[in-house]
Amino acid sequence: MRARLCLFTILSALVLPWTAFAQVNVPDCVDVGREAPYRGYGYTHIVVVQNQCGAAVRCRVATDVDPAWQSVTVAAGQTERVVTRSGSPASAFQPRAECTQQ
């Protein structure tokens, strides 16, 4: 039973990778999430920025694992993915974002 619960937890994290997390100074029409697909040699940490605003947004994204900010511009109605780490032994990380409408 414990093995099933552990397996379910792991599979849930892989099957449902899009989850909103730490959104700091982000307009209500922008969602920030994460993905961590396994790619042969480790997990790739990806911050996902989904813009549902009527205008483009400029965002700075980082994670608790990789605190250096990266910039991305996301057009209205679009989604952009920012790779922050490749080959990580762990799938867990927390994204952070600061976004402003342009």
PDB file of C-alpha atoms in Angstrom:
ATOM      1  CA  MET A   1       0.000   0.000   0.000  1.00  0.00           C
ATOM      2  CA  ARG A   2       2.779   2.433   0.873  1.00  0.00           C
ATOM      3  CA  ALA A   3       4.520   1.662  -2.439  1.00  0.00           C
ATOM      4  CA  ARG A   4       1.293   2.463  -4.333  1.00  0.00           C
ATOM      5  CA  LEU A   5       0.954   5.802  -2.566  1.00  0.00           C
ATOM      6  CA  CYS A   6       4.575   6.665  -3.325  1.00  0.00           C
ATOM      7  CA  LEU A   7       4.150   5.654  -6.978  1.00  0.00           C
ATOM      8  CA  PHE A   8       0.915   7.669  -7.241  1.00  0.00           C
ATOM      9  CA  THR A   9       2.663  10.736  -5.819  1.00  0.00           C
ATOM     10  CA  ILE A  10       5.537  10.452  -8.275  1.00  0.00           C
ATOM     11  CA  LEU A  11       3.262   9.866 -11.263  1.00  0.00           C
ATOM     12  CA  SER A  12       1.016  12.754 -10.258  1.00  0.00           C
ATOM     13  CA  ALA A  13       4.009  15.075 -10.269  1.00  0.00           C
ATOM     14  CA  LEU A  14       4.947  13.891 -13.755  1.00  0.00           C
ATOM     15  CA  VAL A  15       1.458  13.803 -15.266  1.00  0.00           C
ATOM     16  CA  LEU A  16       0.284  17.093 -13.756  1.00  0.00           C
ATOM     17  CA  PRO A  17       3.395  19.260 -14.014  1.00  0.00           C
ATOM     18  CA  TRP A  18       1.595  22.595 -14.472  1.00  0.00           C
ATOM     19  CA  THR A  19       0.872  24.163 -11.119  1.00  0.00           C
ATOM     20  CA  ALA A  20       0.811  27.814 -10.163  1.00  0.00           C
ATOM     21  CA  PHE A  21       3.441  28.677  -7.556  1.00  0.00           C
ATOM     22  CA  ALA A  22       5.227  31.687  -6.168  1.00  0.00           C
ATOM     23  CA  GLN A  23       4.020  34.659  -8.147  1.00  0.00           C
ATOM     24  CA  VAL A  24       5.629  37.825  -6.861  1.00  0.00           C
ATOM     25  CA  ASN A  25       4.513  41.116  -8.435  1.00  0.00           C
ATOM     26  CA  VAL A  26       2.645  39.368 -11.232  1.00  0.00           C
ATOM     27  CA  PRO A  27      -0.563  40.757 -12.817  1.00  0.00           C
ATOM     28  CA  ASP A  28      -3.710  38.690 -12.209  1.00  0.00           C
ATOM     29  CA  CYS A  29      -3.832  37.755 -15.896  1.00  0.00           C
ATOM     30  CA  VAL A  30      -0.411  36.031 -15.765  1.00  0.00           C
ATOM     31  CA  ASP A  31       0.116  32.516 -14.417  1.00  0.00           C
ATOM     32  CA  VAL A  32       3.526  31.170 -13.459  1.00  0.00           C
ATOM     33  CA  GLY A  33       4.108  27.458 -13.151  1.00  0.00           C
ATOM     34  CA  ARG A  34       6.762  24.811 -13.437  1.00  0.00           C
ATOM     35  CA  GLU A  35       7.589  21.705 -15.375  1.00  0.00           C
ATOM     36  CA  ALA A  36      10.308  19.176 -14.619  1.00  0.00           C
ATOM     37  CA  PRO A  37      10.460  16.565 -17.390  1.00  0.00           C
ATOM     38  CA  TYR A  38      13.052  13.809 -17.096  1.00  0.00           C
ATOM     39  CA  ARG A  39      15.356  13.872 -20.106  1.00  0.00           C
ATOM     40  CA  GLY A  40      17.662  10.871 -20.106  1.00  0.00           C
ATOM     41  CA  TYR A  41      20.279  12.209 -17.689  1.00  0.00           C
ATOM     42  CA  GLY A  42      18.237  14.213 -15.204  1.00  0.00           C
ATOM     43  CA  TYR A  43      15.376  16.627 -14.761  1.00  0.00           C
ATOM     44  CA  THR A  44      15.069  19.856 -16.709  1.00  0.00           C
ATOM     45  CA  HIS A  45      13.694  22.713 -14.609  1.00  0.00           C
ATOM     46  CA  ILE A  46      11.379  24.900 -16.666  1.00  0.00           C
ATOM     47  CA  VAL A  47       9.523  28.011 -15.506  1.00  0.00           C
ATOM     48  CA  VAL A  48       6.307  28.443 -17.507  1.00  0.00           C
ATOM     49  CA  VAL A  49       4.790  31.910 -17.954  1.00  0.00           C
ATOM     50  CA  GLN A  50       1.251  31.992 -19.355  1.00  0.00           C
ATOM     51  CA  ASN A  51       0.011  35.438 -20.395  1.00  0.00           C
ATOM     52  CA  GLN A  52      -3.770  35.862 -20.536  1.00  0.00           C
ATOM     53  CA  CYS A  53      -3.516  39.658 -20.591  1.00  0.00           C
ATOM     54  CA  GLY A  54      -4.516  41.869 -23.497  1.00  0.00           C
ATOM     55  CA  ALA A  55      -0.933  43.117 -23.878  1.00  0.00           C
ATOM     56  CA  ALA A  56       2.563  41.670 -23.771  1.00  0.00           C
ATOM     57  CA  VAL A  57       4.300  41.220 -20.423  1.00  0.00           C
ATOM     58  CA  ARG A  58       7.978  41.382 -19.554  1.00  0.00           C
ATOM     59  CA  CYS A  59       8.986  38.985 -16.792  1.00  0.00           C
ATOM     60  CA  ARG A  60      12.020  38.102 -14.758  1.00  0.00           C
ATOM     61  CA  VAL A  61      12.009  34.480 -13.615  1.00  0.00           C
ATOM     62  CA  ALA A  62      14.196  32.501 -11.223  1.00  0.00           C
ATOM     63  CA  THR A  63      13.914  29.481  -8.957  1.00  0.00           C
ATOM     64  CA  ASP A  64      14.984  28.500  -5.468  1.00  0.00           C
ATOM     65  CA  VAL A  65      17.596  26.232  -7.112  1.00  0.00           C
ATOM     66  CA  ASP A  66      18.818  28.821  -9.645  1.00  0.00           C
ATOM     67  CA  PRO A  67      18.327  32.287  -8.118  1.00  0.00           C
ATOM     68  CA  ALA A  68      19.833  34.224 -11.060  1.00  0.00           C
ATOM     69  CA  TRP A  69      17.077  36.147 -12.845  1.00  0.00           C
ATOM     70  CA  GLN A  70      16.337  35.470 -16.525  1.00  0.00           C
ATOM     71  CA  SER A  71      14.188  37.788 -18.641  1.00  0.00           C
ATOM     72  CA  VAL A  72      11.411  36.779 -20.990  1.00  0.00           C
ATOM     73  CA  THR A  73       8.775  38.694 -22.947  1.00  0.00           C
ATOM     74  CA  VAL A  74       5.461  36.928 -23.423  1.00  0.00           C
ATOM     75  CA  ALA A  75       3.025  38.157 -26.061  1.00  0.00           C
ATOM     76  CA  ALA A  76      -0.670  38.545 -25.244  1.00  0.00           C
ATOM     77  CA  GLY A  77      -2.404  35.169 -25.110  1.00  0.00           C
ATOM     78  CA  GLN A  78       0.873  33.235 -25.363  1.00  0.00           C
ATOM     79  CA  THR A  79       2.922  30.914 -23.154  1.00  0.00           C
ATOM     80  CA  GLU A  80       6.703  30.904 -22.860  1.00  0.00           C
ATOM     81  CA  ARG A  81       8.965  28.381 -21.157  1.00  0.00           C
ATOM     82  CA  VAL A  82      12.336  29.293 -19.634  1.00  0.00           C
ATOM     83  CA  VAL A  83      14.829  26.506 -18.904  1.00  0.00           C
ATOM     84  CA  THR A  84      16.675  27.296 -15.705  1.00  0.00           C
ATOM     85  CA  ARG A  85      18.531  24.002 -15.188  1.00  0.00           C
ATOM     86  CA  SER A  86      19.281  20.834 -17.145  1.00  0.00           C
ATOM     87  CA  GLY A  87      20.385  17.510 -15.709  1.00  0.00           C
ATOM     88  CA  SER A  88      19.179  18.070 -12.153  1.00  0.00           C
ATOM     89  CA  PRO A  89      19.020  14.963  -9.941  1.00  0.00           C
ATOM     90  CA  ALA A  90      15.821  16.350  -8.361  1.00  0.00           C
ATOM     91  CA  SER A  91      12.509  17.311  -9.948  1.00  0.00           C
ATOM     92  CA  ALA A  92      11.430  19.629  -7.125  1.00  0.00           C
ATOM     93  CA  PHE A  93      11.938  23.388  -7.372  1.00  0.00           C
ATOM     94  CA  GLN A  94       9.954  26.558  -6.718  1.00  0.00           C
ATOM     95  CA  PRO A  95       9.674  29.196  -9.451  1.00  0.00           C
ATOM     96  CA  ARG A  96       9.585  32.940  -8.786  1.00  0.00           C
ATOM     97  CA  ALA A  97       8.526  35.702 -11.135  1.00  0.00           C
ATOM     98  CA  GLU A  98       8.137  39.439 -11.408  1.00  0.00           C
ATOM     99  CA  CYS A  99       6.133  40.671 -14.397  1.00  0.00           C
ATOM    100  CA  THR A 100       4.949  44.001 -15.770  1.00  0.00           C
ATOM    101  CA  GLN A 101       2.612  44.728 -18.654  1.00  0.00           C
ATOM    102  CA  GLN A 102       4.143  46.569 -21.598  1.00  0.00           C
TER     103      GLN A 102
END
